[in-house]
Structure formats: structure tokens, C-alpha cells
């Protein structure tokens, strides 16, 4: 190979190396490591923000459901109280008529926890 060929090859290599260094330099001038870390932090922060919003919505749904359950339990408690009063008044009426009311069915332990002072 002659000198002109070597010169052309070395010029090509230098041009290629120069292009690589220029591209790397342009990238590092445009994006610093600190900027990349900040972008990562922002992405993670946004992801966590969305996760927190989902959790807040879930907690809100659960609180709404718990409130509905409390209302239902209160209504059921009132209904049980009314039924107990009605049974007592019927038993009293039967006894005043000189009759004996039928014997009560045995109460389960679960019901006994909620119905106290049964005198029927």
C-alpha cells in the first residue's frame, strides 16, 4: 500500500473517531447525569403519586361501604328491637286472655349475644 492509501485510511479512522467523540460530546452537553437522575426521580415520583391516588380512592370506597354497613346494622338492630317488643306485647295479650303462650324455641348462642333480657 502506498502512502496515499494509508493517509486516506487514517483520515477515515480519524473522521469516524471524531464523529463518535462529537456525538458523545453533544449528548453529554445536552444531558448531564444530574438531569438523568432528576428525570428518574420525576418518573418515580409520578408513579408513586398515581399509586397514592389509587390507594386513596380505594380507602374512600371502603369507608363508604363501611358507612353503608353501619347503617344497615343500625336498621337491623331497630328491627330486632321492634320484633322483641311485638312478641312481648303478644305474649302479654295471650296471658291476659287467660291462655298460655306456646313455648319458645331454643335460642342459638349467636342470637343470645345480641338479644338480652328475654322474658318471653
Tab-separated table of N, CA, C and O in Angstrom:
chain	number	residue	atom	x	y	z
A	1	UNK	N	0.833	-1.166	0.000
A	1	UNK	CA	0.000	0.000	0.000
A	1	UNK	C	0.885	1.240	0.000
A	1	UNK	O	1.900	1.275	0.650
A	2	UNK	N	0.371	2.188	-0.670
A	2	UNK	CA	1.192	3.393	-0.776
A	2	UNK	C	0.787	4.390	0.303
A	2	UNK	O	-0.184	4.192	1.045
A	3	UNK	N	1.425	5.455	0.377
A	3	UNK	CA	1.233	6.459	1.408
A	3	UNK	C	-0.128	7.137	1.275
A	3	UNK	O	-0.760	7.479	2.281
A	4	UNK	N	-0.586	7.318	0.057
A	4	UNK	CA	-1.887	7.967	-0.130
A	4	UNK	C	-3.013	7.093	0.435
A	4	UNK	O	-3.967	7.597	1.019
A	5	UNK	N	-2.902	5.784	0.285
A	5	UNK	CA	-3.905	4.873	0.808
A	5	UNK	C	-3.915	4.933	2.333
A	5	UNK	O	-4.981	4.973	2.963
A	6	UNK	N	-2.713	4.900	2.898
A	6	UNK	CA	-2.617	4.978	4.359
A	6	UNK	C	-3.163	6.310	4.859
A	6	UNK	O	-3.824	6.375	5.904
A	7	UNK	N	-2.911	7.334	4.157
A	7	UNK	CA	-3.417	8.656	4.539
A	7	UNK	C	-4.947	8.664	4.470
A	7	UNK	O	-5.621	9.198	5.353
A	8	UNK	N	-5.496	8.063	3.441
A	8	UNK	CA	-6.957	8.026	3.288
A	8	UNK	C	-7.583	7.180	4.392
A	8	UNK	O	-8.627	7.552	4.969
A	9	UNK	N	-6.964	6.031	4.697
A	9	UNK	CA	-7.493	5.160	5.753
A	9	UNK	C	-7.411	5.868	7.098
A	9	UNK	O	-8.367	5.872	7.877
A	10	UNK	N	-6.263	6.466	7.410
A	10	UNK	CA	-6.113	7.153	8.694
A	10	UNK	C	-7.049	8.350	8.775
A	10	UNK	O	-7.593	8.662	9.837
A	11	UNK	N	-7.270	9.005	7.665
A	11	UNK	CA	-8.222	10.128	7.652
A	11	UNK	C	-9.637	9.639	7.933
A	11	UNK	O	-10.411	10.290	8.639
A	12	UNK	N	-9.995	8.474	7.389
A	12	UNK	CA	-11.312	7.900	7.633
A	12	UNK	C	-11.489	7.501	9.085
A	12	UNK	O	-12.547	7.708	9.684
A	13	UNK	N	-10.431	6.905	9.644
A	13	UNK	CA	-10.474	6.495	11.044
A	13	UNK	C	-10.593	7.724	11.934
A	13	UNK	O	-11.367	7.755	12.888
A	14	UNK	N	-9.816	8.735	11.610
A	14	UNK	CA	-9.869	9.974	12.394
A	14	UNK	C	-11.255	10.606	12.255
A	14	UNK	O	-11.823	11.095	13.237
A	15	UNK	N	-11.828	10.581	11.082
A	15	UNK	CA	-13.156	11.162	10.872
A	15	UNK	C	-14.200	10.371	11.655
A	15	UNK	O	-15.110	10.953	12.273
A	16	UNK	N	-14.079	9.046	11.636
A	16	UNK	CA	-15.001	8.201	12.379
A	16	UNK	C	-14.868	8.446	13.880
A	16	UNK	O	-15.863	8.592	14.596
A	17	UNK	N	-13.659	8.499	14.374
A	17	UNK	CA	-13.420	8.764	15.789
A	17	UNK	C	-13.915	10.152	16.153
A	17	UNK	O	-14.519	10.356	17.215
A	18	UNK	N	-13.687	11.073	15.278
A	18	UNK	CA	-14.133	12.449	15.515
A	18	UNK	C	-15.663	12.510	15.571
A	18	UNK	O	-16.242	13.215	16.412
A	19	UNK	N	-16.336	11.777	14.696
A	19	UNK	CA	-17.793	11.756	14.699
A	19	UNK	C	-18.305	11.135	15.994
A	19	UNK	O	-19.278	11.620	16.595
A	20	UNK	N	-17.672	10.068	16.451
A	20	UNK	CA	-18.072	9.427	17.705
A	20	UNK	C	-17.888	10.348	18.890
A	20	UNK	O	-18.768	10.473	19.748
A	21	UNK	N	-16.736	11.010	18.945
A	21	UNK	CA	-16.466	11.936	20.045
A	21	UNK	C	-17.431	13.117	19.990
A	21	UNK	O	-17.934	13.583	21.019
A	22	UNK	N	-17.742	13.565	18.803
A	22	UNK	CA	-18.677	14.685	18.652
A	22	UNK	C	-20.079	14.276	19.127
A	22	UNK	O	-20.749	15.037	19.837
A	23	UNK	N	-20.518	13.092	18.747
A	23	UNK	CA	-21.836	12.621	19.177
A	23	UNK	C	-21.871	12.456	20.689
A	23	UNK	O	-22.837	12.854	21.352
A	24	UNK	N	-20.842	11.868	21.244
A	24	UNK	CA	-20.780	11.690	22.688
A	24	UNK	C	-20.737	13.046	23.389
A	24	UNK	O	-21.414	13.258	24.396
A	25	UNK	N	-19.961	13.961	22.862
A	25	UNK	CA	-19.855	15.302	23.442
A	25	UNK	C	-21.180	16.047	23.372
A	25	UNK	O	-21.568	16.744	24.317
A	26	UNK	N	-21.859	15.919	22.257
A	26	UNK	CA	-23.149	16.596	22.113
A	26	UNK	C	-24.157	16.025	23.102
A	26	UNK	O	-24.933	16.768	23.712
A	27	UNK	N	-24.145	14.710	23.277
A	27	UNK	CA	-25.060	14.094	24.219
A	27	UNK	C	-24.742	14.505	25.641
A	27	UNK	O	-25.623	14.849	26.420
A	28	UNK	N	-23.470	14.486	26.000
A	28	UNK	CA	-23.129	14.850	27.366
A	28	UNK	C	-23.322	16.339	27.612
A	28	UNK	O	-23.607	16.740	28.731
A	29	UNK	N	-23.230	17.145	26.580
A	29	UNK	CA	-23.508	18.563	26.769
A	29	UNK	C	-25.004	18.791	26.934
A	29	UNK	O	-25.436	19.699	27.639
A	30	UNK	N	-25.801	17.957	26.311
A	30	UNK	CA	-27.252	18.119	26.358
A	30	UNK	C	-27.853	17.459	27.602
A	30	UNK	O	-28.772	17.968	28.208
A	31	UNK	N	-27.387	16.296	27.986
A	31	UNK	CA	-27.959	15.535	29.098
A	31	UNK	C	-26.871	15.237	30.118
A	31	UNK	O	-26.005	14.406	29.880
A	32	UNK	N	-26.935	15.888	31.238
A	32	UNK	CA	-25.969	15.584	32.293
A	32	UNK	C	-26.497	14.426	33.129
A	32	UNK	O	-27.683	14.095	33.089
A	33	UNK	N	-25.637	13.827	33.900
A	33	UNK	CA	-26.030	12.729	34.778
A	33	UNK	C	-27.055	13.223	35.806
A	33	UNK	O	-28.001	12.517	36.150
A	34	UNK	N	-26.876	14.451	36.244
A	34	UNK	CA	-27.819	15.016	37.203
A	34	UNK	C	-29.215	15.149	36.593
A	34	UNK	O	-30.218	14.879	37.249
A	35	UNK	N	-29.275	15.553	35.330
A	35	UNK	CA	-30.568	15.655	34.654
A	35	UNK	C	-31.213	14.279	34.518
A	35	UNK	O	-32.425	14.132	34.705
A	36	UNK	N	-30.421	13.278	34.191
A	36	UNK	CA	-30.969	11.928	34.064
A	36	UNK	C	-31.498	11.439	35.413
A	36	UNK	O	-32.565	10.834	35.484
A	37	UNK	N	-30.750	11.704	36.481
A	37	UNK	CA	-31.213	11.309	37.813
A	37	UNK	C	-32.497	12.041	38.177
A	37	UNK	O	-33.410	11.465	38.763
A	38	UNK	N	-32.557	13.337	37.819
A	38	UNK	CA	-33.755	14.108	38.113
A	38	UNK	C	-34.951	13.567	37.335
A	38	UNK	O	-36.048	13.453	37.858
A	39	UNK	N	-34.726	13.202	36.071
A	39	UNK	CA	-35.804	12.617	35.278
A	39	UNK	C	-36.271	11.303	35.885
A	39	UNK	O	-37.471	11.029	35.925
A	40	UNK	N	-35.324	10.488	36.360
A	40	UNK	CA	-35.690	9.240	37.026
A	40	UNK	C	-36.513	9.531	38.282
A	40	UNK	O	-37.508	8.873	38.552
A	41	UNK	N	-36.077	10.533	39.047
A	41	UNK	CA	-36.798	10.913	40.264
A	41	UNK	C	-38.209	11.373	39.924
A	41	UNK	O	-39.170	10.992	40.600
A	42	UNK	N	-38.353	12.176	38.889
A	42	UNK	CA	-39.676	12.653	38.491
A	42	UNK	C	-40.569	11.496	38.054
A	42	UNK	O	-41.749	11.451	38.402
A	43	UNK	N	-39.997	10.554	37.309
A	43	UNK	CA	-40.793	9.402	36.860
A	43	UNK	C	-41.261	8.575	38.053
A	43	UNK	O	-42.432	8.165	38.128
A	44	UNK	N	-40.370	8.344	39.000
A	44	UNK	CA	-40.721	7.566	40.189
A	44	UNK	C	-41.740	8.328	41.029
A	44	UNK	O	-42.707	7.752	41.535
A	45	UNK	N	-41.549	9.646	41.156
A	45	UNK	CA	-42.482	10.468	41.922
A	45	UNK	C	-43.869	10.435	41.297
A	45	UNK	O	-44.882	10.300	42.005
A	46	UNK	N	-43.947	10.528	39.989
A	46	UNK	CA	-45.239	10.468	39.311
A	46	UNK	C	-45.889	9.097	39.503
A	46	UNK	O	-47.101	8.995	39.737
A	47	UNK	N	-45.091	8.049	39.415
A	47	UNK	CA	-45.616	6.695	39.606
A	47	UNK	C	-46.149	6.532	41.030
A	47	UNK	O	-47.229	5.972	41.238
A	48	UNK	N	-45.402	7.029	42.003
A	48	UNK	CA	-45.860	6.939	43.386
A	48	UNK	C	-47.111	7.788	43.601
A	48	UNK	O	-48.009	7.396	44.347
A	49	UNK	N	-47.181	8.934	42.953
A	49	UNK	CA	-48.367	9.779	43.059
A	49	UNK	C	-49.602	9.062	42.550
A	49	UNK	O	-50.669	9.115	43.177
A	50	UNK	N	-49.470	8.378	41.414
A	50	UNK	CA	-50.603	7.616	40.879
A	50	UNK	C	-50.989	6.480	41.824
A	50	UNK	O	-52.173	6.206	42.037
A	51	UNK	N	-49.986	5.821	42.409
A	51	UNK	CA	-50.270	4.729	43.352
A	51	UNK	C	-50.990	5.265	44.590
A	51	UNK	O	-51.932	4.640	45.086
A	52	UNK	N	-50.578	6.420	45.073
A	52	UNK	CA	-51.228	7.021	46.240
A	52	UNK	C	-52.667	7.390	45.903
A	52	UNK	O	-53.575	7.182	46.712
A	53	UNK	N	-52.899	7.931	44.716
A	53	UNK	CA	-54.265	8.275	44.303
A	53	UNK	C	-55.147	7.030	44.246
A	53	UNK	O	-56.311	7.067	44.666
A	54	UNK	N	-54.596	5.922	43.726
A	54	UNK	CA	-55.363	4.676	43.689
A	54	UNK	C	-55.701	4.208	45.106
A	54	UNK	O	-56.820	3.771	45.380
A	55	UNK	N	-54.731	4.301	46.012
A	55	UNK	CA	-54.971	3.885	47.398
A	55	UNK	C	-56.010	4.782	48.071
A	55	UNK	O	-56.864	4.294	48.817
A	56	UNK	N	-55.933	6.076	47.806
A	56	UNK	CA	-56.913	6.993	48.393
A	56	UNK	C	-58.311	6.675	47.886
A	56	UNK	O	-59.278	6.689	48.667
A	57	UNK	N	-58.443	6.380	46.604
A	57	UNK	CA	-59.757	6.022	46.049
A	57	UNK	C	-60.255	4.723	46.679
A	57	UNK	O	-61.442	4.595	47.016
A	58	UNK	N	-59.359	3.781	46.875
A	58	UNK	CA	-59.737	2.502	47.491
A	58	UNK	C	-60.196	2.696	48.935
A	58	UNK	O	-61.205	2.135	49.360
A	59	UNK	N	-59.468	3.522	49.676
A	59	UNK	CA	-59.849	3.797	51.065
A	59	UNK	C	-61.201	4.494	51.102
A	59	UNK	O	-62.050	4.178	51.941
A	60	UNK	N	-61.427	5.428	50.177
A	60	UNK	CA	-62.717	6.128	50.132
A	60	UNK	C	-63.864	5.158	49.868
A	60	UNK	O	-64.913	5.233	50.507
A	61	UNK	N	-63.653	4.220	48.920
A	61	UNK	CA	-64.690	3.213	48.650
A	61	UNK	C	-64.956	2.367	49.891
A	61	UNK	O	-66.103	2.056	50.215
A	62	UNK	N	-63.894	1.969	50.590
A	62	UNK	CA	-64.059	1.141	51.782
A	62	UNK	C	-64.769	1.904	52.895
A	62	UNK	O	-65.594	1.332	53.616
A	63	UNK	N	-64.474	3.187	53.035
A	63	UNK	CA	-65.150	3.992	54.051
A	63	UNK	C	-66.631	4.131	53.714
A	63	UNK	O	-67.481	4.048	54.605
A	64	UNK	N	-66.948	4.326	52.440
A	64	UNK	CA	-68.344	4.421	52.020
A	64	UNK	C	-69.068	3.109	52.288
A	64	UNK	O	-70.190	3.094	52.806
A	65	UNK	N	-68.421	2.007	51.962
A	65	UNK	CA	-69.025	0.694	52.207
A	65	UNK	C	-69.217	0.444	53.698
A	65	UNK	O	-70.246	-0.085	54.126
A	66	UNK	N	-68.248	0.836	54.507
A	66	UNK	CA	-68.360	0.653	55.959
A	66	UNK	C	-69.526	1.480	56.511
A	66	UNK	O	-70.260	1.015	57.394
A	67	UNK	N	-69.700	2.698	55.989
A	67	UNK	CA	-70.816	3.525	56.442
A	67	UNK	C	-72.159	2.880	56.084
A	67	UNK	O	-73.088	2.860	56.898
A	68	UNK	N	-72.254	2.318	54.888
A	68	UNK	CA	-73.487	1.623	54.492
A	68	UNK	C	-73.742	0.424	55.402
A	68	UNK	O	-74.884	0.161	55.796
A	69	UNK	N	-72.688	-0.312	55.741
A	69	UNK	CA	-72.844	-1.471	56.625
A	69	UNK	C	-73.286	-1.039	58.018
A	69	UNK	O	-74.134	-1.697	58.634
A	70	UNK	N	-72.733	0.075	58.517
A	70	UNK	CA	-73.138	0.578	59.828
A	70	UNK	C	-74.622	0.964	59.814
A	70	UNK	O	-75.352	0.673	60.765
A	71	UNK	N	-75.061	1.614	58.738
A	71	UNK	CA	-76.477	1.980	58.629
A	71	UNK	C	-77.362	0.739	58.610
A	71	UNK	O	-78.402	0.695	59.273
A	72	UNK	N	-76.945	-0.261	57.841
A	72	UNK	CA	-77.727	-1.487	57.758
A	72	UNK	C	-77.800	-2.175	59.112
A	72	UNK	O	-78.861	-2.644	59.539
A	73	UNK	N	-76.705	-2.225	59.830
A	73	UNK	CA	-76.680	-2.860	61.151
A	73	UNK	C	-77.577	-2.095	62.122
A	73	UNK	O	-78.315	-2.696	62.918
A	74	UNK	N	-77.535	-0.772	62.052
A	74	UNK	CA	-78.406	0.034	62.908
A	74	UNK	C	-79.872	-0.243	62.603
A	74	UNK	O	-80.695	-0.402	63.519
A	75	UNK	N	-80.195	-0.311	61.311
A	75	UNK	CA	-81.582	-0.620	60.924
A	75	UNK	C	-81.996	-2.014	61.387
A	75	UNK	O	-83.111	-2.216	61.870
A	76	UNK	N	-81.096	-2.974	61.253
A	76	UNK	CA	-81.405	-4.335	61.697
A	76	UNK	C	-81.587	-4.380	63.214
A	76	UNK	O	-82.467	-5.095	63.720
A	77	UNK	N	-80.781	-3.625	63.940
A	77	UNK	CA	-80.900	-3.562	65.393
A	77	UNK	C	-82.264	-3.004	65.783
A	77	UNK	O	-82.936	-3.524	66.686
A	78	UNK	N	-82.693	-1.957	65.085
A	78	UNK	CA	-84.009	-1.386	65.365
A	78	UNK	C	-85.125	-2.385	65.038
A	78	UNK	O	-86.106	-2.507	65.783
A	79	UNK	N	-84.970	-3.116	63.936
A	79	UNK	CA	-85.976	-4.113	63.557
A	79	UNK	C	-86.065	-5.223	64.600
A	79	UNK	O	-87.164	-5.659	64.975
A	80	UNK	N	-84.936	-5.661	65.094
A	80	UNK	CA	-84.932	-6.710	66.126
A	80	UNK	C	-85.604	-6.184	67.389
A	80	UNK	O	-86.405	-6.889	68.028
A	81	UNK	N	-85.310	-4.944	67.745
A	81	UNK	CA	-85.957	-4.353	68.926
A	81	UNK	C	-87.460	-4.286	68.765
A	81	UNK	O	-88.220	-4.591	69.703
A	82	UNK	N	-87.923	-3.878	67.581
A	82	UNK	CA	-89.360	-3.814	67.323
A	82	UNK	C	-89.985	-5.198	67.402
A	82	UNK	O	-91.063	-5.367	67.988
A	83	UNK	N	-89.333	-6.204	66.819
A	83	UNK	CA	-89.857	-7.575	66.872
A	83	UNK	C	-89.937	-8.090	68.305
A	83	UNK	O	-90.915	-8.747	68.686
A	84	UNK	N	-88.918	-7.796	69.112
A	84	UNK	CA	-88.956	-8.222	70.511
A	84	UNK	C	-90.120	-7.559	71.246
A	84	UNK	O	-90.836	-8.210	72.021
A	85	UNK	N	-90.313	-6.280	71.006
A	85	UNK	CA	-91.430	-5.573	71.633
A	85	UNK	C	-92.759	-6.191	71.198
A	85	UNK	O	-93.663	-6.393	72.017
A	86	UNK	N	-92.879	-6.489	69.921
A	86	UNK	CA	-94.112	-7.072	69.383
A	86	UNK	C	-94.378	-8.448	70.004
A	86	UNK	O	-95.508	-8.758	70.407
A	87	UNK	N	-93.351	-9.261	70.114
A	87	UNK	CA	-93.507	-10.593	70.720
A	87	UNK	C	-93.926	-10.451	72.176
A	87	UNK	O	-94.836	-11.153	72.657
A	88	UNK	N	-93.292	-9.536	72.908
A	88	UNK	CA	-93.649	-9.338	74.318
A	88	UNK	C	-95.100	-8.883	74.457
A	88	UNK	O	-95.829	-9.351	75.339
A	89	UNK	N	-95.515	-7.952	73.584
A	89	UNK	CA	-96.893	-7.465	73.686
A	89	UNK	C	-97.891	-8.581	73.333
A	89	UNK	O	-98.952	-8.687	73.960
A	90	UNK	N	-97.557	-9.424	72.369
A	90	UNK	CA	-98.442	-10.545	72.021
A	90	UNK	C	-98.523	-11.554	73.162
A	90	UNK	O	-99.602	-12.085	73.479
A	91	UNK	N	-97.403	-11.836	73.786
A	91	UNK	CA	-97.390	-12.775	74.911
A	91	UNK	C	-98.211	-12.199	76.059
A	91	UNK	O	-99.001	-12.913	76.706
A	92	UNK	N	-98.073	-10.910	76.313
A	92	UNK	CA	-98.864	-10.268	77.362
A	92	UNK	C	-100.344	-10.353	77.052
A	92	UNK	O	-101.175	-10.658	77.940
A	93	UNK	N	-100.708	-10.109	75.822
A	93	UNK	CA	-102.107	-10.193	75.403
A	93	UNK	C	-102.649	-11.623	75.587
A	93	UNK	O	-103.776	-11.810	76.072
A	94	UNK	N	-101.873	-12.604	75.204
A	94	UNK	CA	-102.296	-14.004	75.358
A	94	UNK	C	-102.479	-14.341	76.830
A	94	UNK	O	-103.465	-14.985	77.221
A	95	UNK	N	-101.551	-13.888	77.686
A	95	UNK	CA	-101.651	-14.179	79.121
A	95	UNK	C	-102.862	-13.480	79.732
A	95	UNK	O	-103.536	-14.025	80.599
A	96	UNK	N	-103.173	-12.249	79.298
A	96	UNK	CA	-104.342	-11.530	79.809
A	96	UNK	C	-105.638	-12.226	79.397
A	96	UNK	O	-106.647	-12.144	80.090
A	97	UNK	N	-105.596	-12.905	78.265
A	97	UNK	CA	-106.781	-13.634	77.803
A	97	UNK	C	-106.946	-14.955	78.555
A	97	UNK	O	-107.909	-15.685	78.317
A	98	UNK	N	-106.035	-15.252	79.481
A	98	UNK	CA	-106.134	-16.459	80.280
A	98	UNK	C	-105.562	-17.686	79.589
A	98	UNK	O	-105.786	-18.813	80.043
A	99	UNK	N	-104.834	-17.488	78.523
A	99	UNK	CA	-104.230	-18.619	77.804
A	99	UNK	C	-102.733	-18.662	78.091
A	99	UNK	O	-102.143	-17.724	78.621
A	100	UNK	N	-102.134	-19.747	77.714
A	100	UNK	CA	-100.674	-19.899	77.883
A	100	UNK	C	-100.033	-19.813	76.501
A	100	UNK	O	-100.410	-20.543	75.591
A	101	UNK	N	-99.049	-18.910	76.319
A	101	UNK	CA	-98.389	-18.810	75.012
A	101	UNK	C	-97.573	-20.067	74.723
A	101	UNK	O	-97.178	-20.787	75.641
A	102	UNK	N	-97.309	-20.337	73.458
A	102	UNK	CA	-96.513	-21.526	73.145
A	102	UNK	C	-95.084	-21.377	73.662
A	102	UNK	O	-94.583	-20.268	73.835
A	103	UNK	N	-94.457	-22.506	73.919
A	103	UNK	CA	-93.075	-22.487	74.410
A	103	UNK	C	-92.143	-21.937	73.326
A	103	UNK	O	-92.324	-22.188	72.136
A	104	UNK	N	-91.191	-21.183	73.773
A	104	UNK	CA	-90.242	-20.567	72.832
A	104	UNK	C	-89.256	-21.613	72.323
A	104	UNK	O	-88.871	-22.532	73.053
A	105	UNK	N	-88.877	-21.450	71.091
A	105	UNK	CA	-87.837	-22.303	70.515
A	105	UNK	C	-86.511	-21.971	71.199
A	105	UNK	O	-86.295	-20.834	71.632
A	106	UNK	N	-85.603	-22.931	71.301
A	106	UNK	CA	-84.303	-22.624	71.905
A	106	UNK	C	-83.554	-21.588	71.051
A	106	UNK	O	-83.622	-21.611	69.828
A	107	UNK	N	-82.850	-20.684	71.726
A	107	UNK	CA	-82.125	-19.617	71.041
A	107	UNK	C	-80.681	-20.055	70.819
A	107	UNK	O	-80.064	-20.662	71.692
A	108	UNK	N	-80.160	-19.730	69.667
A	108	UNK	CA	-78.763	-20.073	69.374
A	108	UNK	C	-77.829	-19.156	70.162
A	108	UNK	O	-78.210	-18.059	70.592
A	109	UNK	N	-76.610	-19.611	70.342
A	109	UNK	CA	-75.626	-18.801	71.061
A	109	UNK	C	-75.318	-17.498	70.313
A	109	UNK	O	-75.083	-16.465	70.936
A	110	UNK	N	-75.335	-17.569	68.994
A	110	UNK	CA	-75.071	-16.359	68.204
A	110	UNK	C	-76.156	-15.318	68.438
A	110	UNK	O	-75.880	-14.131	68.576
A	111	UNK	N	-77.408	-15.752	68.484
A	111	UNK	CA	-78.516	-14.816	68.720
A	111	UNK	C	-78.479	-14.299	70.158
A	111	UNK	O	-78.779	-13.136	70.408
A	112	UNK	N	-78.101	-15.149	71.096
A	112	UNK	CA	-78.063	-14.770	72.507
A	112	UNK	C	-77.078	-13.625	72.757
A	112	UNK	O	-77.259	-12.832	73.676
A	113	UNK	N	-76.039	-13.527	71.942
A	113	UNK	CA	-75.067	-12.438	72.108
A	113	UNK	C	-75.700	-11.070	71.850
A	113	UNK	O	-75.229	-10.063	72.362
A	114	UNK	N	-76.767	-11.027	71.061
A	114	UNK	CA	-77.366	-9.750	70.675
A	114	UNK	C	-78.729	-9.496	71.322
A	114	UNK	O	-79.155	-8.361	71.422
A	115	UNK	N	-79.405	-10.538	71.724
A	115	UNK	CA	-80.733	-10.390	72.311
A	115	UNK	C	-80.602	-10.692	73.804
A	115	UNK	O	-80.387	-11.840	74.197
A	116	UNK	N	-80.729	-9.650	74.618
A	116	UNK	CA	-80.550	-9.787	76.076
A	116	UNK	C	-81.898	-9.627	76.765
A	116	UNK	O	-82.826	-9.037	76.232
A	117	UNK	N	-81.979	-10.104	77.967
A	117	UNK	CA	-83.135	-9.912	78.838
A	117	UNK	C	-84.412	-10.429	78.197
A	117	UNK	O	-85.420	-9.730	78.103
A	118	UNK	N	-84.364	-11.641	77.727
A	118	UNK	CA	-85.558	-12.241	77.152
A	118	UNK	C	-86.437	-12.729	78.290
A	118	UNK	O	-86.021	-13.573	79.095
A	119	UNK	N	-87.614	-12.196	78.381
A	119	UNK	CA	-88.549	-12.635	79.426
A	119	UNK	C	-89.781	-13.255	78.815
A	119	UNK	O	-90.830	-13.327	79.413
A	120	UNK	N	-89.660	-13.695	77.586
A	120	UNK	CA	-90.791	-14.289	76.880
A	120	UNK	C	-90.755	-15.788	77.082
A	120	UNK	O	-89.808	-16.457	76.977
